[in-house]
């Protein structure tokens, strides 16, 4: 079965405690449950990986097995700072869809810069938790 990695960066494990006007109020588990339901229907397997540690995220991406179709990645705060994560994404052969719950272009200036976007296949930002499901639909649409 085809597989997609859903990766989340720092503070995403406390999403339900973060500002609901920015992030929608759902927990990461809620989002993952929705994704799992849709993936099962579509015959796609998901792996979930969240870490607050840049190196752990880089390690997981760098050891991505060949049977993965791609990655849905919310790098969270590391979006704006991590050259290491960017280099890791750049080296992947499979598409990476960058997702953000909030619209990173309409917030503080420091969030307008994504080091990841130039090396991502595409980006969804500002649509709330739906972002992950839309990214998943894109992968489902590419299944043969
Ligand atoms: C975020 C946006 C980032 O700027 C922020 O640091 C996050 C979450 C989002 O999903 O909107 O932690 O990636």
Short mmCIF file of C-alpha atoms and ligand atoms in Angstrom, two decimals:
data_model
loop_
_atom_site.label_atom_id
_atom_site.label_comp_id
_atom_site.label_asym_id
_atom_site.label_seq_id
_atom_site.Cartn_x
_atom_site.Cartn_y
_atom_site.Cartn_z
CA UNK A 1 0.00 0.00 0.00
CA UNK A 2 1.17 3.55 -0.78
CA UNK A 3 2.23 5.62 2.19
CA UNK A 4 2.42 9.32 3.06
CA UNK A 5 4.27 10.83 6.02
CA UNK A 6 2.44 13.55 7.94
CA UNK A 7 5.09 15.50 9.83
CA UNK A 8 4.58 18.27 12.35
CA UNK A 9 7.16 20.50 13.99
CA UNK A 10 7.46 22.25 17.34
CA UNK A 11 4.46 22.95 19.57
CA UNK A 12 2.04 21.15 17.32
CA UNK A 13 1.45 18.57 20.08
CA UNK A 14 -0.14 21.39 22.12
CA UNK A 15 -2.20 22.72 19.23
CA UNK A 16 -5.43 22.50 21.25
CA UNK A 17 -3.94 24.95 23.78
CA UNK A 18 -2.79 27.48 21.19
CA UNK A 19 -4.78 30.50 20.00
CA UNK A 20 -7.97 29.09 18.41
CA UNK A 21 -8.48 32.25 16.36
CA UNK A 22 -5.25 31.40 14.56
CA UNK A 23 -5.21 27.63 14.70
CA UNK A 24 -8.85 26.53 14.86
CA UNK A 25 -8.97 24.91 18.31
CA UNK A 26 -8.63 21.28 17.23
CA UNK A 27 -5.99 19.02 18.70
CA UNK A 28 -3.34 17.43 16.53
CA UNK A 29 -4.94 14.10 17.42
CA UNK A 30 -8.31 15.35 16.04
CA UNK A 31 -6.61 16.31 12.79
CA UNK A 32 -4.78 13.01 12.58
CA UNK A 33 -8.02 11.07 13.22
CA UNK A 34 -9.69 12.90 10.33
CA UNK A 35 -6.75 12.20 8.08
CA UNK A 36 -6.71 8.52 9.03
CA UNK A 37 -10.42 8.16 8.24
CA UNK A 38 -10.01 9.66 4.78
CA UNK A 39 -6.81 7.75 4.06
CA UNK A 40 -8.43 4.43 4.98
CA UNK A 41 -11.34 5.14 2.61
CA UNK A 42 -8.90 5.95 -0.17
CA UNK A 43 -6.60 2.98 0.45
CA UNK A 44 -3.59 5.02 1.51
CA UNK A 45 -1.46 4.49 4.60
CA UNK A 46 -0.29 7.35 6.79
CA UNK A 47 2.54 7.66 9.25
CA UNK A 48 2.39 10.49 11.77
CA UNK A 49 5.52 12.06 13.18
CA UNK A 50 5.69 15.11 15.45
CA UNK A 51 8.75 16.47 17.18
CA UNK A 52 9.86 19.62 18.92
CA UNK A 53 13.43 18.85 17.85
CA UNK A 54 14.84 19.99 14.54
CA UNK A 55 17.33 17.11 14.37
CA UNK A 56 14.64 14.49 14.94
CA UNK A 57 12.62 15.89 12.02
CA UNK A 58 15.71 15.95 9.80
CA UNK A 59 16.59 12.37 10.82
CA UNK A 60 13.12 11.11 9.93
CA UNK A 61 13.08 12.84 6.53
CA UNK A 62 16.57 11.66 5.71
CA UNK A 63 15.63 8.05 6.43
CA UNK A 64 12.38 8.12 4.46
CA UNK A 65 11.86 4.72 2.88
CA UNK A 66 11.40 4.39 -0.89
CA UNK A 67 7.79 3.29 -0.59
CA UNK A 68 6.66 6.72 0.64
CA UNK A 69 4.74 8.74 -1.93
CA UNK A 70 5.50 12.03 -0.26
CA UNK A 71 5.24 14.17 2.83
CA UNK A 72 2.65 16.54 4.27
CA UNK A 73 4.79 18.88 6.37
CA UNK A 74 3.88 21.57 8.85
CA UNK A 75 7.33 22.70 10.00
CA UNK A 76 5.65 25.14 12.45
CA UNK A 77 8.17 27.67 13.85
CA UNK A 78 11.02 25.93 12.03
CA UNK A 79 9.46 27.13 8.77
CA UNK A 80 11.02 30.49 9.40
CA UNK A 81 14.40 29.44 10.77
CA UNK A 82 15.59 26.02 9.74
CA UNK A 83 18.17 25.79 6.98
CA UNK A 84 18.74 22.18 8.08
CA UNK A 85 15.11 21.21 7.49
CA UNK A 86 15.10 23.01 4.16
CA UNK A 87 18.20 21.16 2.99
CA UNK A 88 16.62 17.90 4.04
CA UNK A 89 13.40 18.65 2.13
CA UNK A 90 15.42 19.70 -0.90
CA UNK A 91 17.23 16.35 -0.95
CA UNK A 92 14.00 14.30 -0.98
CA UNK A 93 12.95 12.74 -4.27
CA UNK A 94 9.25 12.74 -3.39
CA UNK A 95 6.92 15.76 -3.26
CA UNK A 96 6.58 17.66 -0.01
CA UNK A 97 3.44 19.72 0.57
CA UNK A 98 3.99 22.46 3.14
CA UNK A 99 0.89 23.19 5.22
CA UNK A 100 0.08 25.89 7.73
CA UNK A 101 -3.16 26.34 9.62
CA UNK A 102 -2.78 30.10 9.74
CA UNK A 103 -2.02 32.44 6.88
CA UNK A 104 1.68 33.02 7.46
CA UNK A 105 1.69 35.92 5.01
CA UNK A 106 -0.83 37.92 7.00
CA UNK A 107 0.85 37.71 10.41
CA UNK A 108 4.09 39.08 11.86
CA UNK A 109 6.84 39.98 9.38
CA UNK A 110 9.09 37.17 10.60
CA UNK A 111 6.46 34.60 9.57
CA UNK A 112 6.34 35.86 6.00
CA UNK A 113 9.60 34.18 5.21
CA UNK A 114 9.38 30.44 4.70
CA UNK A 115 12.72 28.77 4.16
CA UNK A 116 10.78 25.64 3.16
CA UNK A 117 8.49 27.00 0.41
CA UNK A 118 11.16 27.35 -2.29
CA UNK A 119 11.96 23.64 -2.01
CA UNK A 120 8.40 22.38 -1.37
CA UNK A 121 6.22 21.11 -4.19
CA UNK A 122 3.40 23.37 -3.01
CA UNK A 123 1.97 25.16 0.00
CA UNK A 124 -1.44 25.51 1.65
CA UNK A 125 -1.71 28.28 4.22
CA UNK A 126 -4.57 30.03 5.99
CA UNK A 127 -7.33 27.44 5.55
CA UNK A 128 -7.15 26.01 9.09
CA UNK A 129 -7.10 22.27 9.82
CA UNK A 130 -8.60 21.62 6.36
CA UNK A 131 -5.12 22.25 4.99
CA UNK A 132 -4.01 18.75 5.92
CA UNK A 133 -7.07 17.15 4.32
CA UNK A 134 -6.61 19.14 1.13
CA UNK A 135 -2.98 18.08 0.97
CA UNK A 136 -4.06 14.48 1.50
CA UNK A 137 -6.59 14.77 -1.35
CA UNK A 138 -3.78 15.84 -3.62
CA UNK A 139 -1.86 12.66 -2.81
CA UNK A 140 -5.03 10.55 -3.20
CA UNK A 141 -5.57 12.09 -6.64
CA UNK A 142 -2.13 10.88 -7.67
CA UNK A 143 -2.74 7.24 -6.69
CA UNK A 144 -2.94 4.91 -9.64
C1 LIG B 1 2.16 27.40 11.77
C2 LIG B 1 2.62 28.84 11.55
C3 LIG B 1 3.97 29.09 12.20
O1 LIG B 1 4.38 30.44 11.98
C4 LIG B 1 3.91 28.84 13.68
O2 LIG B 1 5.17 29.01 14.27
C5 LIG B 1 3.32 27.52 14.02
C6 LIG B 1 2.20 27.01 13.23
C7 LIG B 1 0.74 27.18 11.25
O3 LIG B 1 0.36 26.01 11.10
O4 LIG B 1 -0.01 28.13 11.03
O5 LIG B 1 3.71 26.87 15.00
O6 LIG B 1 3.03 26.54 11.03
#
